[in-house]
CSV table of C-alpha atoms and ligand atoms in Angstrom, one decimal:
chain,number,residue,atom,x,y,z
A,1,UNK,CA,175.8,114.3,100.3
A,2,UNK,CA,172.5,113.2,101.3
A,3,UNK,CA,170.2,109.8,100.0
A,4,UNK,CA,168.3,110.7,97.3
A,5,UNK,CA,165.8,108.2,99.3
A,6,UNK,CA,163.7,108.8,101.7
A,7,UNK,CA,163.6,106.6,104.4
A,8,UNK,CA,161.5,104.7,106.0
A,9,UNK,CA,161.4,105.9,108.7
A,10,UNK,CA,161.7,109.4,108.4
A,11,UNK,CA,158.7,110.8,109.8
A,12,UNK,CA,156.2,113.4,108.4
A,13,UNK,CA,156.6,116.8,109.6
A,14,UNK,CA,153.6,118.3,110.9
A,15,UNK,CA,154.3,120.6,113.1
A,16,UNK,CA,156.2,124.1,113.6
A,17,UNK,CA,157.6,122.1,116.4
A,18,UNK,CA,158.9,119.4,113.5
A,19,UNK,CA,159.7,121.4,111.8
A,20,UNK,CA,162.4,122.6,114.0
A,21,UNK,CA,164.5,119.8,114.9
A,22,UNK,CA,165.2,119.2,110.4
A,23,UNK,CA,165.7,123.5,110.3
A,24,UNK,CA,168.8,122.6,113.5
A,25,UNK,CA,169.4,119.1,111.3
A,26,UNK,CA,169.7,120.7,108.0
A,27,UNK,CA,171.4,124.0,109.1
A,28,UNK,CA,174.5,121.3,110.6
A,29,UNK,CA,173.9,119.1,107.6
A,30,UNK,CA,174.6,122.7,105.4
A,31,UNK,CA,177.7,123.7,107.3
A,32,UNK,CA,179.8,119.9,107.0
A,33,UNK,CA,178.9,120.3,103.4
A,34,UNK,CA,179.9,123.3,102.6
A,35,UNK,CA,182.5,123.6,105.1
A,36,UNK,CA,183.5,126.7,106.9
A,37,UNK,CA,184.0,128.7,103.6
A,38,UNK,CA,182.5,127.3,100.8
A,39,UNK,CA,180.1,129.9,98.8
A,40,UNK,CA,176.7,128.6,96.7
A,41,UNK,CA,174.7,130.7,94.4
A,42,UNK,CA,171.2,129.7,94.1
A,43,UNK,CA,168.3,130.7,91.2
A,44,UNK,CA,165.6,131.8,93.4
A,45,UNK,CA,162.2,132.5,91.5
A,46,UNK,CA,160.2,133.4,94.6
A,47,UNK,CA,158.1,129.8,95.0
A,48,UNK,CA,158.1,128.1,97.9
A,49,UNK,CA,160.7,125.0,97.5
A,50,UNK,CA,163.1,128.0,95.8
A,51,UNK,CA,162.0,130.3,99.0
A,52,UNK,CA,162.6,127.8,101.9
A,53,UNK,CA,165.7,126.3,99.6
A,54,UNK,CA,167.4,129.9,100.1
A,55,UNK,CA,165.5,131.3,103.9
A,56,UNK,CA,167.0,127.3,105.5
A,57,UNK,CA,170.7,127.7,103.7
A,58,UNK,CA,171.1,131.5,105.0
A,59,UNK,CA,170.3,130.8,108.2
A,60,UNK,CA,173.7,127.9,108.1
A,61,UNK,CA,175.5,129.8,106.0
A,62,UNK,CA,174.6,134.0,105.8
A,63,UNK,CA,176.4,135.5,103.5
A,64,UNK,CA,178.1,133.6,102.0
A,65,UNK,CA,174.3,132.4,100.4
A,66,UNK,CA,174.3,134.5,97.3
A,67,UNK,CA,170.6,134.3,95.4
A,68,UNK,CA,170.4,136.1,91.9
A,69,UNK,CA,166.6,136.6,91.7
A,70,UNK,CA,165.5,137.2,87.3
A,71,UNK,CA,162.8,139.1,86.7
A,72,UNK,CA,161.6,137.6,83.5
A,73,UNK,CA,159.1,140.4,83.0
A,74,UNK,CA,155.9,137.1,83.2
A,75,UNK,CA,155.8,136.7,86.7
A,76,UNK,CA,152.9,138.5,89.1
A,77,UNK,CA,152.1,141.5,90.2
A,78,UNK,CA,154.5,142.3,92.9
A,79,UNK,CA,156.3,138.6,92.6
A,80,UNK,CA,159.7,140.8,92.3
A,81,UNK,CA,159.3,143.5,95.0
A,82,UNK,CA,157.9,140.7,97.6
A,83,UNK,CA,161.2,138.6,96.5
A,84,UNK,CA,163.3,141.3,97.7
A,85,UNK,CA,161.5,142.4,100.5
A,86,UNK,CA,161.3,139.0,102.5
A,87,UNK,CA,165.3,138.8,101.1
A,88,UNK,CA,166.7,141.7,100.8
A,89,UNK,CA,165.9,142.6,104.0
A,90,UNK,CA,164.5,139.6,105.9
A,91,UNK,CA,167.3,136.7,105.1
A,92,UNK,CA,171.5,137.0,106.1
A,93,UNK,CA,171.8,136.3,102.3
A,94,UNK,CA,173.5,138.1,99.0
A,95,UNK,CA,170.4,138.9,96.6
A,96,UNK,CA,171.4,140.0,93.2
A,97,UNK,CA,168.0,141.8,91.4
A,98,UNK,CA,168.6,141.5,87.6
A,99,UNK,CA,166.1,142.6,85.7
A,100,UNK,CA,165.6,141.3,82.5
A,101,UNK,CA,162.3,142.0,80.9
A,102,UNK,CA,164.0,143.6,78.2
A,103,UNK,CA,166.1,141.0,76.6
A,104,UNK,CA,162.7,138.0,77.0
A,105,UNK,CA,160.7,139.9,75.3
A,106,UNK,CA,162.5,141.3,73.2
A,107,UNK,CA,163.5,137.6,72.3
A,108,UNK,CA,160.0,136.3,72.7
A,109,UNK,CA,158.6,139.3,70.7
A,110,UNK,CA,156.9,137.8,67.5
A,111,UNK,CA,157.2,133.9,69.1
A,112,UNK,CA,153.2,132.2,68.7
A,113,UNK,CA,154.5,128.7,68.8
A,114,UNK,CA,154.1,127.6,72.6
A,115,UNK,CA,157.1,125.0,72.5
A,116,UNK,CA,158.9,127.8,71.5
A,117,UNK,CA,158.0,130.7,73.8
A,118,UNK,CA,159.1,128.2,76.6
A,119,UNK,CA,162.5,127.4,75.1
A,120,UNK,CA,163.5,131.0,74.9
A,121,UNK,CA,162.5,131.1,78.3
A,122,UNK,CA,164.7,128.4,79.4
A,123,UNK,CA,167.6,128.7,77.7
A,124,UNK,CA,167.6,132.7,78.3
A,125,UNK,CA,166.8,132.4,82.2
A,126,UNK,CA,170.3,130.0,82.0
A,127,UNK,CA,171.8,132.7,80.0
A,128,UNK,CA,171.5,135.5,82.8
A,129,UNK,CA,172.1,133.3,85.7
A,130,UNK,CA,175.5,131.5,83.8
A,131,UNK,CA,176.3,135.5,83.3
A,132,UNK,CA,175.1,136.3,87.4
A,133,UNK,CA,177.3,133.7,89.0
A,134,UNK,CA,180.7,134.3,86.4
A,135,UNK,CA,180.8,137.6,87.9
A,136,UNK,CA,181.4,136.0,91.3
A,137,UNK,CA,184.1,134.0,92.6
A,138,UNK,CA,184.8,131.3,94.9
A,139,UNK,CA,181.6,129.7,94.8
A,140,UNK,CA,181.5,125.9,94.2
A,141,UNK,CA,178.0,125.0,95.4
A,142,UNK,CA,174.6,124.6,93.4
A,143,UNK,CA,171.3,125.6,96.2
A,144,UNK,CA,168.4,123.2,94.7
A,145,UNK,CA,165.0,123.4,95.9
A,146,UNK,CA,164.7,120.2,94.6
A,147,UNK,CA,161.3,118.0,96.6
A,148,UNK,CA,160.3,114.4,97.1
A,149,UNK,CA,158.2,114.3,94.5
A,150,UNK,CA,161.0,115.7,91.2
A,151,UNK,CA,163.2,112.7,92.6
A,152,UNK,CA,160.3,110.4,92.1
A,153,UNK,CA,158.9,111.8,88.5
A,154,UNK,CA,162.8,111.9,87.8
A,155,UNK,CA,163.3,108.0,88.4
A,156,UNK,CA,160.0,107.2,86.5
A,157,UNK,CA,161.5,109.7,83.2
A,158,UNK,CA,158.5,111.8,83.9
A,159,UNK,CA,160.9,115.0,84.2
A,160,UNK,CA,164.2,115.7,85.0
A,161,UNK,CA,163.9,117.5,88.4
A,162,UNK,CA,167.1,119.7,88.5
A,163,UNK,CA,168.9,122.3,85.8
A,164,UNK,CA,171.8,121.3,85.9
A,165,UNK,CA,171.7,119.5,82.7
A,166,UNK,CA,171.0,122.7,81.1
A,167,UNK,CA,173.9,124.4,82.6
A,168,UNK,CA,177.4,125.5,80.8
A,169,UNK,CA,180.2,123.4,80.9
A,170,UNK,CA,181.6,126.2,83.7
A,171,UNK,CA,179.4,125.1,86.1
A,172,UNK,CA,178.2,121.9,85.9
A,173,UNK,CA,180.9,120.8,88.3
A,174,UNK,CA,179.1,123.1,90.7
A,175,UNK,CA,178.5,120.5,93.7
A,176,UNK,CA,174.3,120.5,94.6
A,177,UNK,CA,173.2,122.0,98.1
A,178,UNK,CA,169.6,120.4,98.3
A,179,UNK,CA,168.4,120.7,101.9
A,180,UNK,CA,165.1,120.1,101.2
A,181,UNK,CA,165.2,117.0,98.8
A,182,UNK,CA,163.8,114.3,101.0
A,183,UNK,CA,160.7,116.4,101.8
A,184,UNK,CA,156.2,116.8,100.4
A,185,UNK,CA,154.9,119.9,99.4
A,186,UNK,CA,153.2,119.8,102.6
A,187,UNK,CA,156.4,119.8,104.6
A,188,UNK,CA,158.0,121.7,103.0
A,189,UNK,CA,155.2,125.1,103.5
A,190,UNK,CA,155.3,123.4,106.7
A,191,UNK,CA,159.8,124.2,106.8
A,192,UNK,CA,158.1,127.4,105.4
A,193,UNK,CA,156.2,128.7,107.8
A,194,UNK,CA,158.7,127.7,111.0
A,195,UNK,CA,161.7,129.8,109.3
A,196,UNK,CA,159.2,133.1,109.0
A,197,UNK,CA,158.8,132.8,105.7
A,198,UNK,CA,154.7,134.7,104.7
A,199,UNK,CA,152.4,132.9,104.1
A,200,UNK,CA,151.6,134.4,100.5
A,201,UNK,CA,155.2,132.4,99.6
A,202,UNK,CA,154.2,129.7,101.7
A,203,UNK,CA,151.3,128.5,100.6
A,204,UNK,CA,150.6,130.3,97.3
A,205,UNK,CA,149.5,128.4,94.1
A,206,UNK,CA,151.6,126.9,91.6
A,207,UNK,CA,152.5,129.2,89.0
A,208,UNK,CA,154.1,128.1,86.0
A,209,UNK,CA,158.0,128.5,84.9
A,210,UNK,CA,157.1,130.4,82.3
A,211,UNK,CA,155.2,132.1,84.5
A,212,UNK,CA,152.9,134.6,82.8
A,213,UNK,CA,153.9,133.2,79.6
A,214,UNK,CA,152.0,131.2,78.8
A,215,UNK,CA,148.6,132.3,80.0
A,216,UNK,CA,149.9,135.7,77.1
A,217,UNK,CA,148.4,133.2,73.8
A,218,UNK,CA,150.0,133.4,71.3
A,219,UNK,CA,153.1,136.2,70.8
A,220,UNK,CA,153.3,138.0,73.8
A,221,UNK,CA,153.2,142.0,73.7
A,222,UNK,CA,154.0,144.0,76.6
A,223,UNK,CA,150.1,145.4,76.8
A,224,UNK,CA,148.6,142.0,76.3
A,225,UNK,CA,151.0,140.8,78.9
A,226,UNK,CA,149.9,143.9,81.4
A,227,UNK,CA,146.4,143.5,80.6
A,228,UNK,CA,147.2,139.5,82.0
A,229,UNK,CA,149.0,141.1,84.7
A,230,UNK,CA,146.7,143.4,86.4
A,231,UNK,CA,143.3,140.8,85.5
A,232,UNK,CA,145.2,137.9,87.2
A,233,UNK,CA,146.5,140.7,90.2
A,234,UNK,CA,142.4,141.7,90.2
A,235,UNK,CA,141.5,137.4,90.7
A,236,UNK,CA,143.9,136.7,93.7
A,237,UNK,CA,142.7,140.4,95.1
A,238,UNK,CA,138.2,138.7,94.5
A,239,UNK,CA,138.7,135.2,95.8
A,240,UNK,CA,141.0,136.4,99.0
A,241,UNK,CA,137.3,138.4,99.7
A,242,UNK,CA,135.3,135.5,99.2
A,243,UNK,CA,137.7,133.4,101.8
A,244,UNK,CA,138.3,131.3,98.1
A,245,UNK,CA,142.2,131.7,98.5
A,246,UNK,CA,143.7,128.3,99.7
A,247,UNK,CA,140.4,127.0,99.2
A,248,UNK,CA,140.2,126.4,94.8
A,249,UNK,CA,143.4,124.6,94.0
A,250,UNK,CA,144.5,126.7,91.1
A,251,UNK,CA,143.2,130.1,89.2
A,252,UNK,CA,144.2,132.6,86.9
A,253,UNK,CA,143.8,134.8,83.7
A,254,UNK,CA,144.4,134.1,80.3
A,255,UNK,CA,144.1,137.0,77.2
A,256,UNK,CA,143.9,135.3,74.1
A,257,UNK,CA,145.1,137.3,70.6
A,258,UNK,CA,141.4,138.0,68.6
A,259,UNK,CA,139.3,140.8,69.7
A,260,UNK,CA,135.9,141.6,69.4
A,261,UNK,CA,134.0,144.0,69.4
A,262,UNK,CA,132.0,145.6,72.9
A,263,UNK,CA,130.6,149.1,74.2
A,264,UNK,CA,132.5,151.2,76.4
A,265,UNK,CA,130.4,155.1,77.6
A,266,UNK,CA,128.9,155.3,74.3
A,267,UNK,CA,131.6,154.4,72.3
A,268,UNK,CA,132.3,151.3,70.4
A,269,UNK,CA,135.5,149.2,71.3
A,270,UNK,CA,137.6,145.7,69.5
A,271,UNK,CA,139.1,144.7,72.4
A,272,UNK,CA,140.8,141.3,74.0
A,273,UNK,CA,138.7,139.1,75.4
A,274,UNK,CA,139.7,138.0,78.9
A,275,UNK,CA,139.4,134.2,80.0
A,276,UNK,CA,138.7,132.8,84.1
A,277,UNK,CA,140.4,129.9,84.9
A,278,UNK,CA,139.5,128.0,88.5
A,279,UNK,CA,140.9,124.5,88.8
A,280,UNK,CA,141.0,121.8,91.4
A,281,UNK,CA,142.8,118.8,91.7
A,282,UNK,CA,144.8,115.9,93.8
A,283,UNK,CA,147.1,114.5,90.8
A,284,UNK,CA,147.1,117.6,88.3
A,285,UNK,CA,146.4,114.3,85.4
A,286,UNK,CA,142.8,115.1,86.1
A,287,UNK,CA,140.9,118.4,87.0
A,288,UNK,CA,137.9,119.6,87.5
A,289,UNK,CA,136.2,123.2,87.5
A,290,UNK,CA,135.8,124.8,90.4
A,291,UNK,CA,132.2,127.0,90.2
A,292,UNK,CA,132.5,130.7,91.1
A,293,UNK,CA,128.9,132.1,93.2
A,294,UNK,CA,127.1,134.4,90.9
A,295,UNK,CA,127.8,137.7,93.2
A,296,UNK,CA,132.4,136.5,92.3
A,297,UNK,CA,131.9,136.1,88.8
A,298,UNK,CA,129.8,140.0,87.8
A,299,UNK,CA,132.2,141.8,90.4
A,300,UNK,CA,134.9,140.5,88.9
A,301,UNK,CA,133.5,140.6,85.5
A,302,UNK,CA,133.0,144.6,86.0
A,303,UNK,CA,136.4,145.2,88.1
A,304,UNK,CA,138.2,143.6,85.0
A,305,UNK,CA,136.4,145.1,82.1
A,306,UNK,CA,136.9,148.6,84.1
A,307,UNK,CA,140.1,148.3,85.7
A,308,UNK,CA,142.7,146.5,83.2
A,309,UNK,CA,143.3,148.4,80.1
A,310,UNK,CA,142.5,146.4,76.6
A,311,UNK,CA,139.8,143.8,77.6
A,312,UNK,CA,136.0,144.0,76.8
A,313,UNK,CA,135.0,140.8,77.9
A,314,UNK,CA,135.4,138.1,80.8
A,315,UNK,CA,135.0,134.6,79.6
A,316,UNK,CA,134.3,131.9,82.1
A,317,UNK,CA,136.1,128.6,81.2
A,318,UNK,CA,134.0,125.6,82.2
A,319,UNK,CA,136.4,122.9,80.6
A,320,UNK,CA,137.8,119.9,83.0
A,321,UNK,CA,141.0,118.3,81.9
A,322,UNK,CA,141.1,116.4,80.2
A,323,UNK,CA,139.8,117.6,77.8
A,324,UNK,CA,142.1,120.0,78.0
A,325,UNK,CA,145.4,120.9,80.0
A,326,UNK,CA,145.0,123.9,82.6
A,327,UNK,CA,147.3,125.7,81.2
A,328,UNK,CA,145.6,127.4,77.2
A,329,UNK,CA,150.1,126.5,75.9
B,1,XMP,P1,149.1,121.5,82.5
B,1,XMP,O1,148.7,122.8,81.5
B,1,XMP,O2,150.4,120.6,81.9
B,1,XMP,O3,149.6,121.9,84.2
B,1,XMP,O4,147.6,120.7,82.6
B,1,XMP,C1,149.7,121.2,84.7
B,1,XMP,C2,150.1,122.1,85.9
B,1,XMP,O5,151.3,122.5,85.4
B,1,XMP,C3,151.9,123.8,85.6
B,1,XMP,N1,152.6,124.1,84.4
B,1,XMP,C4,153.9,124.2,84.6
B,1,XMP,N2,154.7,124.8,85.6
B,1,XMP,N3,156.5,124.4,84.1
B,1,XMP,C5,155.9,124.4,85.3
B,1,XMP,O6,156.9,124.1,86.4
B,1,XMP,C6,155.7,124.5,83.1
B,1,XMP,O7,155.9,124.7,81.7
B,1,XMP,C7,154.9,124.2,83.3
B,1,XMP,N4,153.6,123.9,82.8
B,1,XMP,C8,152.2,124.1,83.4
B,1,XMP,C9,149.4,124.3,85.3
B,1,XMP,O8,150.0,125.7,86.2
B,1,XMP,C10,149.0,123.3,86.3
B,1,XMP,O9,149.7,123.3,87.5
């Protein structure tokens, strides 16, 4: 296993050549750690860190890597399909796709407290992952996309950097394989590009673990969750068309659980509002609001109110952090 401390002499990975050298080094290191017969299990969310980790381990040991992708129903539009396409077709590994949408949404039905929602999502995720792990035999390694800021933050007591603590007893003896744990986020992205991962995966914006669940404010219902997913897809599409992709740090939509009156085709409506949030930050401790061009706002209002069922009003959140947080829950 590698050390948890990044050596002062370690060169910052900024070019495809440096990324290639890192990839070769890690392939050798993974093979050495896992041995000729060792098998690795990895929870693959489709985020940058777990995707790069999966791609690296796959290059080293091929089908002795099993990735489990749990669809909890709270992912963005097109994400589960993209994970299945990229890792099911383009990389040499075993991909287990678990459709756990009903299980998550049934457990979340009627739950409005944000922390309880987060706990339920976390608990069921571990349950589903452990159930899949038990179906497999001969696995003794757990791959994890831990990155260097996770290690630094866990040292400072800011967050727990890995989920081993949450795993059931029979999985706690798994040895960790963490090939990107000494890298900063920008380096992980350079390595991801060199591994051939699509830009939409490598450069994607931060996405909370509980996913769209914290953007469907209050008790989650399937129709309101779909309104969040559809409006988010429209927002991302319009940002890309306006050339703002990669230029604004994070942008998303939120659908709160109250309704207001509106009018459509001459008839009264009573529907939800959709809130647009677009922010910039360096450290996420303080956040400023991106002021969007008026014509982009007009297009978003037009498209979201006509294309997303259940939405009759679009609001734009101008609040920085502090006093607001980025997410609504
Ligand atoms: P807040 O709302 O705390 O968000 O100002 C700061 C950043 O963290 C993300 N975020 C999360 N990420 N699990 C995560 O992995 C979470 O539960 C979570 N909550 C917030 C948020 O999207 C923003 O980038």
